[in-house]
Short mmCIF file of C-alpha atoms in Angstrom, two decimals:
data_model
loop_
_atom_site.label_atom_id
_atom_site.label_comp_id
_atom_site.label_asym_id
_atom_site.label_seq_id
_atom_site.Cartn_x
_atom_site.Cartn_y
_atom_site.Cartn_z
CA MET A 221 38.74 157.87 -29.55
CA LEU A 222 39.57 156.13 -32.82
CA ILE A 223 37.46 156.58 -35.96
CA ALA A 224 38.76 154.90 -39.10
CA GLY A 225 36.68 155.67 -42.18
CA PHE A 226 36.98 154.91 -45.87
CA PRO A 227 34.77 155.21 -48.98
CA ALA A 228 33.81 151.81 -50.38
CA GLY A 229 32.57 150.39 -53.64
CA ALA A 230 30.82 151.73 -56.69
CA TRP A 231 28.89 154.36 -54.73
CA GLY A 232 31.75 155.61 -52.53
CA THR A 233 29.80 154.91 -49.36
CA ASN A 234 31.62 155.84 -46.17
CA CYS A 235 32.21 152.92 -43.82
CA TYR A 236 33.40 153.73 -40.31
CA LEU A 237 35.09 151.69 -37.58
CA VAL A 238 34.74 153.33 -34.15
CA ALA A 239 36.59 152.34 -30.98
CA PRO A 240 37.71 153.94 -27.70
CA ALA A 241 41.30 153.46 -28.88
CA ALA A 242 43.54 151.24 -30.99
CA GLY A 243 43.75 147.66 -29.76
CA GLU A 244 40.23 147.62 -28.35
CA GLU A 245 36.74 146.53 -29.34
CA CYS A 246 34.97 148.46 -32.10
CA VAL A 247 31.67 149.05 -33.86
CA ILE A 248 31.42 148.98 -37.66
CA ILE A 249 29.03 151.45 -39.28
CA ASP A 250 27.60 150.84 -42.78
CA PRO A 251 29.82 148.20 -44.43
CA GLY A 252 28.54 148.71 -47.98
CA HIS A 253 29.48 147.54 -51.46
CA GLN A 254 32.98 146.00 -51.54
CA ALA A 255 33.69 147.17 -47.99
CA ALA A 256 34.73 143.81 -46.49
CA GLN A 257 38.39 144.05 -47.54
CA GLY A 258 38.69 147.61 -46.26
CA VAL A 259 37.12 146.56 -42.96
CA GLU A 260 39.62 143.72 -42.54
CA GLU A 261 42.55 146.01 -43.36
CA ALA A 262 41.40 148.59 -40.81
CA LEU A 263 40.88 145.91 -38.16
CA ARG A 264 44.42 144.62 -38.66
CA LYS A 265 45.98 148.08 -38.83
CA HIS A 266 44.40 149.27 -35.59
CA ARG A 267 44.25 145.85 -33.86
CA LEU A 268 40.50 146.08 -33.36
CA LYS A 269 37.93 143.47 -32.41
CA PRO A 270 34.42 144.14 -33.80
CA VAL A 271 31.44 143.53 -31.54
CA ALA A 272 28.60 144.77 -33.79
CA VAL A 273 27.63 146.25 -37.13
CA VAL A 274 25.19 149.17 -36.98
CA LEU A 275 23.36 150.45 -40.05
CA THR A 276 22.04 153.94 -40.77
CA HIS A 277 19.58 152.52 -43.32
CA GLY A 278 18.98 149.55 -45.60
CA HIS A 279 20.06 150.67 -49.08
CA ILE A 280 22.41 148.21 -50.74
CA ASP A 281 25.26 150.73 -50.90
CA HIS A 282 25.27 150.73 -47.08
CA VAL A 283 24.56 147.04 -46.32
CA ALA A 284 26.09 144.99 -49.16
CA SER A 285 28.94 143.64 -47.01
CA VAL A 286 26.91 143.04 -43.85
CA VAL A 287 26.63 139.26 -44.33
CA PRO A 288 30.36 138.58 -44.90
CA VAL A 289 31.51 141.03 -42.20
CA CYS A 290 29.09 139.74 -39.56
CA GLY A 291 29.80 136.14 -40.55
CA ALA A 292 33.57 136.52 -40.38
CA HIS A 293 33.43 137.91 -36.85
CA ASP A 294 30.22 136.34 -35.48
CA VAL A 295 28.68 139.68 -34.57
CA PRO A 296 25.10 141.00 -34.84
CA ALA A 297 23.81 143.67 -37.20
CA TRP A 298 21.53 146.44 -35.92
CA ILE A 299 18.98 148.02 -38.27
CA HIS A 300 15.65 149.83 -37.98
CA PRO A 301 12.73 147.41 -38.54
CA GLU A 302 11.27 149.48 -41.39
CA ASP A 303 14.44 148.96 -43.45
CA ARG A 304 15.17 145.37 -42.49
CA TYR A 305 13.56 143.91 -45.64
CA MET A 306 16.10 145.75 -47.80
CA MET A 307 18.89 143.39 -46.80
CA SER A 308 17.09 140.50 -48.47
CA ASP A 309 15.39 142.41 -51.29
CA PRO A 310 17.62 145.33 -52.33
CA GLU A 311 15.99 145.79 -55.74
CA LYS A 312 12.55 146.30 -54.18
CA ALA A 313 14.09 148.99 -51.98
CA LEU A 314 15.26 150.86 -55.08
CA GLY A 315 12.16 150.34 -57.20
CA ARG A 316 14.33 149.06 -60.04
CA SER A 317 17.03 146.53 -60.89
CA ILE A 318 20.52 147.56 -59.88
CA GLY A 319 22.04 145.35 -62.57
CA MET A 320 22.82 141.65 -62.78
CA PRO A 321 26.63 141.99 -63.01
CA LEU A 322 26.68 144.01 -59.80
CA MET A 323 24.18 141.75 -58.09
CA GLY A 324 26.39 138.79 -58.93
CA GLU A 325 29.09 140.18 -56.62
CA LEU A 326 26.79 140.54 -53.61
CA THR A 327 25.74 138.17 -50.84
CA VAL A 328 22.11 139.23 -50.47
CA GLY A 329 20.31 138.35 -47.26
CA GLU A 330 20.44 138.80 -43.52
CA PRO A 331 23.29 137.84 -41.21
CA ASP A 332 22.54 135.18 -38.61
CA ASP A 333 21.87 137.70 -35.84
CA VAL A 334 19.79 140.81 -36.58
CA LYS A 335 18.74 143.24 -33.85
CA GLU A 336 16.29 146.08 -34.38
CA LEU A 337 16.88 149.73 -33.57
CA ALA A 338 14.32 152.07 -32.03
CA ASP A 339 14.17 155.84 -31.75
CA GLY A 340 15.75 157.11 -28.57
CA THR A 341 17.66 153.91 -27.84
CA ARG A 342 21.12 154.25 -26.32
CA LEU A 343 23.41 151.46 -27.47
CA GLU A 344 26.36 150.61 -25.25
CA LEU A 345 28.77 148.72 -27.47
CA ALA A 346 32.56 148.36 -27.38
CA GLY A 347 32.80 150.87 -24.54
CA LEU A 348 30.96 153.45 -26.63
CA GLU A 349 27.56 155.10 -26.22
CA LEU A 350 25.57 155.58 -29.42
CA SER A 351 22.26 157.44 -29.29
CA VAL A 352 19.80 156.37 -31.98
CA ALA A 353 17.48 158.89 -33.64
CA HIS A 354 14.89 157.71 -36.15
CA ALA A 355 15.27 160.07 -39.13
CA PRO A 356 12.99 159.01 -42.01
CA GLY A 357 12.87 160.77 -45.34
CA HIS A 358 15.65 159.12 -47.32
CA THR A 359 14.14 155.77 -46.31
CA LYS A 360 11.40 154.94 -43.81
CA GLY A 361 13.90 153.32 -41.46
CA SER A 362 16.79 155.77 -41.67
CA VAL A 363 18.51 156.51 -38.37
CA THR A 364 21.45 158.56 -37.14
CA PHE A 365 23.95 157.64 -34.44
CA GLY A 366 25.10 160.35 -32.05
CA MET A 367 28.08 160.29 -29.71
CA PRO A 368 28.42 162.77 -26.84
CA GLU A 369 31.32 165.14 -26.29
CA ALA A 370 34.15 163.44 -24.43
CA ALA A 371 37.31 165.03 -23.03
CA ASP A 372 38.63 167.21 -25.87
CA ILE A 373 36.59 165.39 -28.55
CA PRO A 374 33.52 167.27 -29.87
CA PRO A 375 30.14 165.54 -30.20
CA ILE A 376 29.77 163.41 -33.32
CA LEU A 377 26.81 162.61 -35.56
CA PHE A 378 26.93 159.68 -37.96
CA SER A 379 24.23 161.04 -40.24
CA GLY A 380 23.94 158.32 -42.88
CA ASP A 381 22.14 159.78 -45.89
CA LEU A 382 20.16 162.35 -43.91
CA LEU A 383 22.69 165.20 -44.02
CA PHE A 384 25.75 165.73 -46.20
CA ALA A 385 28.23 168.56 -46.60
CA GLY A 386 26.14 171.04 -48.58
CA SER A 387 23.25 168.68 -49.29
CA ILE A 388 20.81 166.05 -48.03
CA GLY A 389 19.75 162.56 -49.08
CA ARG A 390 17.60 162.00 -52.13
CA THR A 391 13.88 161.31 -51.64
CA ASP A 392 12.84 159.91 -55.04
CA LEU A 393 13.32 156.21 -54.21
CA PRO A 394 10.70 153.97 -52.52
CA GLY A 395 10.17 155.15 -48.95
CA GLY A 396 11.62 158.58 -49.62
CA ASP A 397 9.63 161.64 -48.64
CA MET A 398 10.69 165.29 -48.78
CA ALA A 399 8.39 166.41 -45.96
CA GLU A 400 9.73 163.63 -43.74
CA ILE A 401 13.38 164.37 -44.42
CA LEU A 402 12.84 168.07 -43.69
CA ASP A 403 11.12 167.14 -40.43
CA SER A 404 14.04 164.83 -39.59
CA LEU A 405 16.52 167.63 -40.26
CA ALA A 406 14.54 169.91 -37.93
CA ARG A 407 14.21 167.33 -35.14
CA VAL A 408 17.59 165.62 -35.32
CA CYS A 409 20.07 168.17 -36.67
CA LEU A 410 18.93 171.66 -35.75
CA PRO A 411 19.06 171.12 -31.96
CA LEU A 412 22.69 169.95 -32.10
CA ASP A 413 25.58 172.16 -31.07
CA ASP A 414 27.44 173.89 -33.89
CA SER A 415 30.63 172.05 -32.87
CA THR A 416 29.07 168.65 -33.67
CA VAL A 417 31.15 166.83 -36.28
CA VAL A 418 28.99 165.28 -39.00
CA LEU A 419 30.29 162.06 -40.54
CA SER A 420 28.01 161.36 -43.48
CA GLY A 421 27.22 158.34 -45.61
CA HIS A 422 28.92 159.97 -48.61
CA GLY A 423 31.43 162.76 -49.06
CA PRO A 424 33.61 164.71 -46.63
CA GLN A 425 33.01 165.42 -42.98
CA THR A 426 31.47 168.70 -41.93
CA THR A 427 29.98 170.30 -38.82
CA ILE A 428 26.49 171.31 -37.82
CA GLY A 429 27.67 174.92 -37.62
CA GLN A 430 28.98 174.83 -41.19
CA GLU A 431 25.76 173.26 -42.48
CA ARG A 432 23.56 175.62 -40.47
CA ALA A 433 25.32 178.52 -42.19
CA THR A 434 25.64 177.17 -45.75
CA ASN A 435 23.45 174.11 -46.41
CA PRO A 436 20.38 175.38 -48.32
CA TYR A 437 18.09 172.70 -46.90
CA LEU A 438 19.11 173.16 -43.28
CA ARG A 439 18.90 176.95 -43.67
CA GLN A 440 15.37 176.74 -45.03
CA VAL A 441 14.28 174.34 -42.29
CA ALA A 442 15.71 176.71 -39.70
CA ALA A 443 13.77 179.59 -41.29
CA GLY A 444 10.53 177.83 -40.41
CA PRO A 445 7.27 176.86 -42.15
CA GLY A 446 6.54 178.62 -45.40
CA ALA A 447 10.18 179.38 -46.19
CA HIS A 448 11.19 178.85 -49.81
CA LEU A 449 13.30 175.73 -50.37
CA ASP A 450 16.12 176.31 -52.83
CA ASP A 451 16.45 173.81 -55.68
CA ALA A 452 19.77 172.35 -54.51
CA PRO A 453 21.21 168.93 -55.44
CA ARG A 454 20.67 165.88 -53.28
CA ARG A 455 22.85 162.82 -52.84
CA GLY A 456 22.83 159.16 -51.89
CA MET A 457 21.83 156.10 -53.89
#
C-alpha cells in the first residue's frame, strides 16, 4: 500500500494519493487550494496513474484544484450530492466572501465528469476498496472513506473534517450542525477498531484508539446522551 500525503495551500489541507503500490493506478483524495503542483510531483515521484478524485466534502479548501487535476488526467470527481453545489459556488458554502485576491487564483466550477457518492457505497477504484460513510455535521454532504485491514496494514479512515487529532470539524458555517456531527462521530467513528489509522483533512495522523482516549468530543459521545461536552477547539475552514 502506498499513501502519499501533503498539506496544500493557505489552509494546509491534507491531500492524499492512494495506490496499491508505486507504479500503479491511484486515487486522489481532496486536492484543495494550490494542490495541483503537489499532486503532479507525487505522481511523477511514485510513477502513479490517477483514475479518480474523491472528495470528503465540498469546501473550497478541499476542492479548489479539482478542475485542473481532473482535466489534466481526464478522470471523474466523486462527491456527495448535498455538497456538489459548493464546487461552483464556494462563497455560498461559506456564507461569506473568501476574498477576491484568493478567488482570482481558483478555477471555480465542476470538472467534466462528476459522480455522486451515497452512504454505504463501496468504491472499487485503482485496485482499492473504499467504503463511503455519509457523515454530516461539518457540511451536509460530508463523507468519510474507509479502507479495510490488509496483510500487515491496519484499517484506515480518511476522515475529512469530521475527526482530527484532538478535535473535530467546525459547525458554524452553512450546513454545519453540532448535533449532526456528534451523531456522525457516534455512527462512523466509535464502532471502528482502536487500531484504525485516521488520516484527517488537516493536521497529523492519529488512531481511533488515541482519539477514543483523549479527544474530548469522542469521549463525550462515547459517554452517551446527557454527557457534558467540553468546550474544546474545533478545526477546518
